[in-house]
PDB file of C-alpha atoms in Angstrom:
ATOM      1  CA  MET A  16     194.977 -63.454 139.211  1.00  0.00           C
ATOM      2  CA  VAL A  17     191.769 -62.676 137.350  1.00  0.00           C
ATOM      3  CA  VAL A  18     189.489 -60.001 138.759  1.00  0.00           C
ATOM      4  CA  GLU A  19     185.840 -60.506 137.842  1.00  0.00           C
ATOM      5  CA  PRO A  20     183.670 -57.541 136.884  1.00  0.00           C
ATOM      6  CA  ASN A  21     181.493 -56.253 139.708  1.00  0.00           C
ATOM      7  CA  MET A  22     178.348 -54.706 138.265  1.00  0.00           C
ATOM      8  CA  ALA A  23     177.238 -53.140 141.570  1.00  0.00           C
ATOM      9  CA  LYS A  24     180.607 -51.406 141.878  1.00  0.00           C
ATOM     10  CA  TYR A  25     180.416 -50.296 138.260  1.00  0.00           C
ATOM     11  CA  GLU A  26     176.991 -48.735 138.844  1.00  0.00           C
ATOM     12  CA  ALA A  27     178.181 -46.999 142.035  1.00  0.00           C
ATOM     13  CA  TYR A  28     181.247 -45.691 140.211  1.00  0.00           C
ATOM     14  CA  LYS A  29     179.090 -44.419 137.348  1.00  0.00           C
ATOM     15  CA  THR A  30     176.782 -42.694 139.845  1.00  0.00           C
ATOM     16  CA  MET A  31     179.740 -41.043 141.573  1.00  0.00           C
ATOM     17  CA  HIS A  32     180.853 -39.540 138.264  1.00  0.00           C
ATOM     18  CA  VAL A  33     177.337 -38.225 137.567  1.00  0.00           C
ATOM     19  CA  ASP A  34     177.163 -36.772 141.095  1.00  0.00           C
ATOM     20  CA  LEU A  35     180.607 -35.211 140.662  1.00  0.00           C
ATOM     21  CA  LYS A  36     179.533 -33.513 137.443  1.00  0.00           C
ATOM     22  CA  LYS A  37     176.394 -32.185 139.166  1.00  0.00           C
ATOM     23  CA  ALA A  38     178.362 -30.957 142.192  1.00  0.00           C
ATOM     24  CA  MET A  39     180.914 -29.145 140.030  1.00  0.00           C
ATOM     25  CA  GLY A  40     178.204 -27.629 137.832  1.00  0.00           C
ATOM     26  CA  SER A  41     176.268 -26.385 140.864  1.00  0.00           C
ATOM     27  CA  GLY A  42     179.289 -24.979 142.664  1.00  0.00           C
ATOM     28  CA  PHE A  43     179.120 -27.568 145.462  1.00  0.00           C
ATOM     29  CA  TYR A  44     182.887 -27.819 145.626  1.00  0.00           C
ATOM     30  CA  TYR A  45     183.199 -29.521 149.001  1.00  0.00           C
ATOM     31  CA  GLN A  46     180.826 -32.232 147.806  1.00  0.00           C
ATOM     32  CA  ALA A  47     182.924 -32.551 144.648  1.00  0.00           C
ATOM     33  CA  ILE A  48     186.094 -32.876 146.730  1.00  0.00           C
ATOM     34  CA  PHE A  49     184.576 -35.673 148.825  1.00  0.00           C
ATOM     35  CA  ILE A  50     183.529 -37.567 145.697  1.00  0.00           C
ATOM     36  CA  GLU A  51     186.946 -37.017 144.080  1.00  0.00           C
ATOM     37  CA  TYR A  52     188.665 -38.387 147.174  1.00  0.00           C
ATOM     38  CA  ALA A  53     186.462 -41.493 147.128  1.00  0.00           C
ATOM     39  CA  ILE A  54     187.227 -42.060 143.452  1.00  0.00           C
ATOM     40  CA  ALA A  55     190.969 -41.564 144.030  1.00  0.00           C
ATOM     41  CA  GLU A  56     190.855 -44.110 146.877  1.00  0.00           C
ATOM     42  CA  ASP A  57     188.992 -46.563 144.677  1.00  0.00           C
ATOM     43  CA  ARG A  58     191.279 -46.151 141.670  1.00  0.00           C
ATOM     44  CA  CYS A  59     194.424 -46.600 143.774  1.00  0.00           C
ATOM     45  CA  ARG A  60     192.907 -49.682 145.443  1.00  0.00           C
ATOM     46  CA  SER A  61     191.958 -51.066 142.038  1.00  0.00           C
ATOM     47  CA  ALA A  62     195.476 -50.682 140.650  1.00  0.00           C
ATOM     48  CA  LEU A  63     196.954 -52.403 143.693  1.00  0.00           C
ATOM     49  CA  VAL A  64     194.450 -55.278 143.569  1.00  0.00           C
ATOM     50  CA  PHE A  65     194.905 -55.891 139.839  1.00  0.00           C
ATOM     51  CA  ALA A  66     198.677 -55.989 140.309  1.00  0.00           C
ATOM     52  CA  GLY A  67     198.315 -58.432 143.206  1.00  0.00           C
ATOM     53  CA  VAL A  68     199.639 -55.971 145.795  1.00  0.00           C
ATOM     54  CA  LYS A  69     198.260 -56.110 149.317  1.00  0.00           C
ATOM     55  CA  CYS A  70     196.280 -52.982 150.183  1.00  0.00           C
ATOM     56  CA  VAL A  71     195.483 -53.737 153.824  1.00  0.00           C
ATOM     57  CA  ASN A  72     197.674 -53.267 156.874  1.00  0.00           C
ATOM     58  CA  ASN A  73     198.770 -55.964 159.346  1.00  0.00           C
ATOM     59  CA  ARG A  74     195.474 -55.580 161.249  1.00  0.00           C
ATOM     60  CA  GLY A  75     193.469 -56.219 158.074  1.00  0.00           C
ATOM     61  CA  GLN A  76     192.392 -52.583 157.719  1.00  0.00           C
ATOM     62  CA  GLU A  77     192.293 -50.856 154.351  1.00  0.00           C
ATOM     63  CA  LEU A  78     195.324 -48.672 153.728  1.00  0.00           C
ATOM     64  CA  LYS A  79     194.775 -44.928 153.724  1.00  0.00           C
ATOM     65  CA  LEU A  80     195.147 -43.047 150.445  1.00  0.00           C
ATOM     66  CA  SER A  81     198.640 -41.784 151.274  1.00  0.00           C
ATOM     67  CA  ALA A  82     199.850 -45.348 151.942  1.00  0.00           C
ATOM     68  CA  LYS A  83     198.291 -46.544 148.683  1.00  0.00           C
ATOM     69  CA  ILE A  84     200.043 -43.745 146.802  1.00  0.00           C
ATOM     70  CA  ASN A  85     203.337 -44.747 148.435  1.00  0.00           C
ATOM     71  CA  LYS A  86     202.838 -48.360 147.327  1.00  0.00           C
ATOM     72  CA  LEU A  87     202.069 -47.198 143.802  1.00  0.00           C
ATOM     73  CA  LYS A  88     205.297 -45.197 143.864  1.00  0.00           C
ATOM     74  CA  SER A  89     207.566 -47.872 145.305  1.00  0.00           C
ATOM     75  CA  ASN A  90     206.194 -51.387 144.755  1.00  0.00           C
ATOM     76  CA  SER A  91     208.026 -53.311 142.042  1.00  0.00           C
ATOM     77  CA  ALA A  92     204.715 -54.035 140.270  1.00  0.00           C
ATOM     78  CA  PHE A  93     204.548 -50.322 139.459  1.00  0.00           C
ATOM     79  CA  THR A  94     208.202 -49.586 138.835  1.00  0.00           C
ATOM     80  CA  ALA A  95     208.144 -51.826 135.739  1.00  0.00           C
ATOM     81  CA  LYS A  96     208.288 -49.919 132.466  1.00  0.00           C
ATOM     82  CA  TYR A  97     204.644 -49.931 131.329  1.00  0.00           C
ATOM     83  CA  PRO A  98     202.937 -49.366 134.698  1.00  0.00           C
ATOM     84  CA  ARG A  99     205.391 -46.553 135.512  1.00  0.00           C
ATOM     85  CA  SER A 100     204.786 -44.928 132.129  1.00  0.00           C
ATOM     86  CA  ARG A 101     201.081 -44.712 133.022  1.00  0.00           C
ATOM     87  CA  LEU A 102     201.268 -44.095 136.795  1.00  0.00           C
ATOM     88  CA  THR A 103     204.168 -41.680 136.728  1.00  0.00           C
ATOM     89  CA  LEU A 104     205.864 -40.367 139.826  1.00  0.00           C
ATOM     90  CA  GLU A 105     204.748 -36.874 138.793  1.00  0.00           C
ATOM     91  CA  LEU A 106     201.097 -37.942 138.669  1.00  0.00           C
ATOM     92  CA  LEU A 107     201.358 -39.707 142.029  1.00  0.00           C
ATOM     93  CA  ASP A 108     203.121 -36.704 143.593  1.00  0.00           C
ATOM     94  CA  GLU A 109     200.423 -34.422 142.203  1.00  0.00           C
ATOM     95  CA  LEU A 110     197.747 -36.701 143.681  1.00  0.00           C
ATOM     96  CA  TYR A 111     199.486 -36.664 147.063  1.00  0.00           C
ATOM     97  CA  THR A 112     199.745 -32.848 147.008  1.00  0.00           C
ATOM     98  CA  TRP A 113     196.070 -32.585 146.064  1.00  0.00           C
ATOM     99  CA  LYS A 114     195.199 -34.925 148.941  1.00  0.00           C
ATOM    100  CA  GLN A 115     197.134 -32.706 151.367  1.00  0.00           C
ATOM    101  CA  ASP A 116     195.373 -29.578 150.069  1.00  0.00           C
ATOM    102  CA  ARG A 117     192.031 -31.348 150.355  1.00  0.00           C
ATOM    103  CA  ASP A 118     192.846 -32.481 153.903  1.00  0.00           C
ATOM    104  CA  THR A 119     193.725 -28.926 154.921  1.00  0.00           C
ATOM    105  CA  LEU A 120     190.389 -27.642 153.611  1.00  0.00           C
ATOM    106  CA  VAL A 121     188.363 -30.415 155.218  1.00  0.00           C
ATOM    107  CA  HIS A 122     190.108 -30.477 158.595  1.00  0.00           C
ATOM    108  CA  ASN A 123     190.015 -26.709 158.971  1.00  0.00           C
ATOM    109  CA  LEU A 124     186.511 -26.195 157.632  1.00  0.00           C
ATOM    110  CA  ALA A 125     185.251 -24.537 160.807  1.00  0.00           C
ATOM    111  CA  ASN A 126     188.500 -22.689 161.561  1.00  0.00           C
ATOM    112  CA  ILE A 127     189.141 -20.703 158.413  1.00  0.00           C
ATOM    113  CA  PRO A 128     187.004 -18.237 156.529  1.00  0.00           C
ATOM    114  CA  TYR A 129     185.352 -19.836 153.535  1.00  0.00           C
ATOM    115  CA  ASN A 130     187.331 -19.069 150.405  1.00  0.00           C
ATOM    116  CA  ASP A 131     185.268 -20.052 147.382  1.00  0.00           C
ATOM    117  CA  ASN A 132     188.208 -19.618 145.005  1.00  0.00           C
ATOM    118  CA  ALA A 133     190.495 -21.926 147.011  1.00  0.00           C
ATOM    119  CA  VAL A 134     187.832 -24.620 147.351  1.00  0.00           C
ATOM    120  CA  ARG A 135     186.909 -24.359 143.665  1.00  0.00           C
ATOM    121  CA  GLU A 136     190.602 -24.619 142.666  1.00  0.00           C
ATOM    122  CA  VAL A 137     191.080 -27.795 144.723  1.00  0.00           C
ATOM    123  CA  ALA A 138     187.858 -29.272 143.296  1.00  0.00           C
ATOM    124  CA  GLU A 139     188.826 -28.430 139.706  1.00  0.00           C
ATOM    125  CA  ARG A 140     192.334 -29.788 140.171  1.00  0.00           C
ATOM    126  CA  GLY A 141     190.885 -32.920 141.762  1.00  0.00           C
ATOM    127  CA  LYS A 142     188.516 -33.445 138.837  1.00  0.00           C
ATOM    128  CA  LYS A 143     191.363 -33.295 136.338  1.00  0.00           C
ATOM    129  CA  LEU A 144     193.476 -35.606 138.489  1.00  0.00           C
ATOM    130  CA  ILE A 145     190.836 -38.284 138.943  1.00  0.00           C
ATOM    131  CA  ASP A 146     190.008 -38.205 135.233  1.00  0.00           C
ATOM    132  CA  THR A 147     193.678 -38.801 134.433  1.00  0.00           C
ATOM    133  CA  LEU A 148     194.105 -41.327 137.246  1.00  0.00           C
ATOM    134  CA  SER A 149     190.996 -43.275 136.199  1.00  0.00           C
ATOM    135  CA  ASN A 150     192.158 -43.484 132.594  1.00  0.00           C
ATOM    136  CA  ARG A 151     195.659 -44.567 133.501  1.00  0.00           C
ATOM    137  CA  VAL A 152     194.599 -47.085 136.147  1.00  0.00           C
ATOM    138  CA  LYS A 153     192.265 -48.656 133.584  1.00  0.00           C
ATOM    139  CA  SER A 154     195.181 -49.170 131.187  1.00  0.00           C
ATOM    140  CA  VAL A 155     197.420 -50.565 133.958  1.00  0.00           C
ATOM    141  CA  ASN A 156     194.641 -52.922 135.072  1.00  0.00           C
ATOM    142  CA  ASN A 157     194.217 -54.117 131.480  1.00  0.00           C
ATOM    143  CA  TYR A 158     197.977 -54.680 131.320  1.00  0.00           C
ATOM    144  CA  TYR A 159     197.825 -56.886 134.422  1.00  0.00           C
ATOM    145  CA  LYS A 160     194.708 -58.733 133.186  1.00  0.00           C
ATOM    146  CA  LYS A 161     196.528 -59.578 129.971  1.00  0.00           C
ATOM    147  CA  LEU A 162     199.729 -60.517 131.811  1.00  0.00           C
ATOM    148  CA  TYR A 163     197.888 -62.850 134.214  1.00  0.00           C
ATOM    149  CA  ALA A 164     195.867 -64.400 131.362  1.00  0.00           C
ATOM    150  CA  GLU A 165     199.099 -65.148 129.508  1.00  0.00           C
ATOM    151  CA  GLN A 166     200.618 -66.641 132.669  1.00  0.00           C
ATOM    152  CA  GLU A 167     197.550 -68.855 133.170  1.00  0.00           C
ATOM    153  CA  LYS A 168     197.878 -70.134 129.579  1.00  0.00           C
ATOM    154  CA  VAL A 169     201.521 -71.023 130.216  1.00  0.00           C
ATOM    155  CA  ASN A 170     200.616 -72.785 133.475  1.00  0.00           C
ATOM    156  CA  ASP A 171     197.798 -74.845 131.883  1.00  0.00           C
TER     157      ASP A 171
END
């Protein structure tokens, strides 16, 4: 399975990172959290797609982030030595915990007093997580590109 580069997606991804930097620098932590969540979704989807793992449910709907994380934790494509060394259970658990903290903030936005420190902490933790996740997913995707290229050579 060879995944072709998508320049429009690349540009959107690049823009999200610029917007995230601006949001963090301006103290717009909720905006940062929304962007981080979108990037986390995208990076998890990318890892699944490159490994050839289905990331839609039986109705053809995209899996939610928690389901993607579960697939990254349990699918045999990610329990192999190299992918697991990059997408560790600790990293995936940390991502899931961050997602829960983010969900609590977002779903209770109107019900709790605004706590700038709590929102900033979740945004800062999210930024570190997506930076790590992005780097590691890139290396796992390259691993699968190389693996599939080698398989295609053998099959030719």
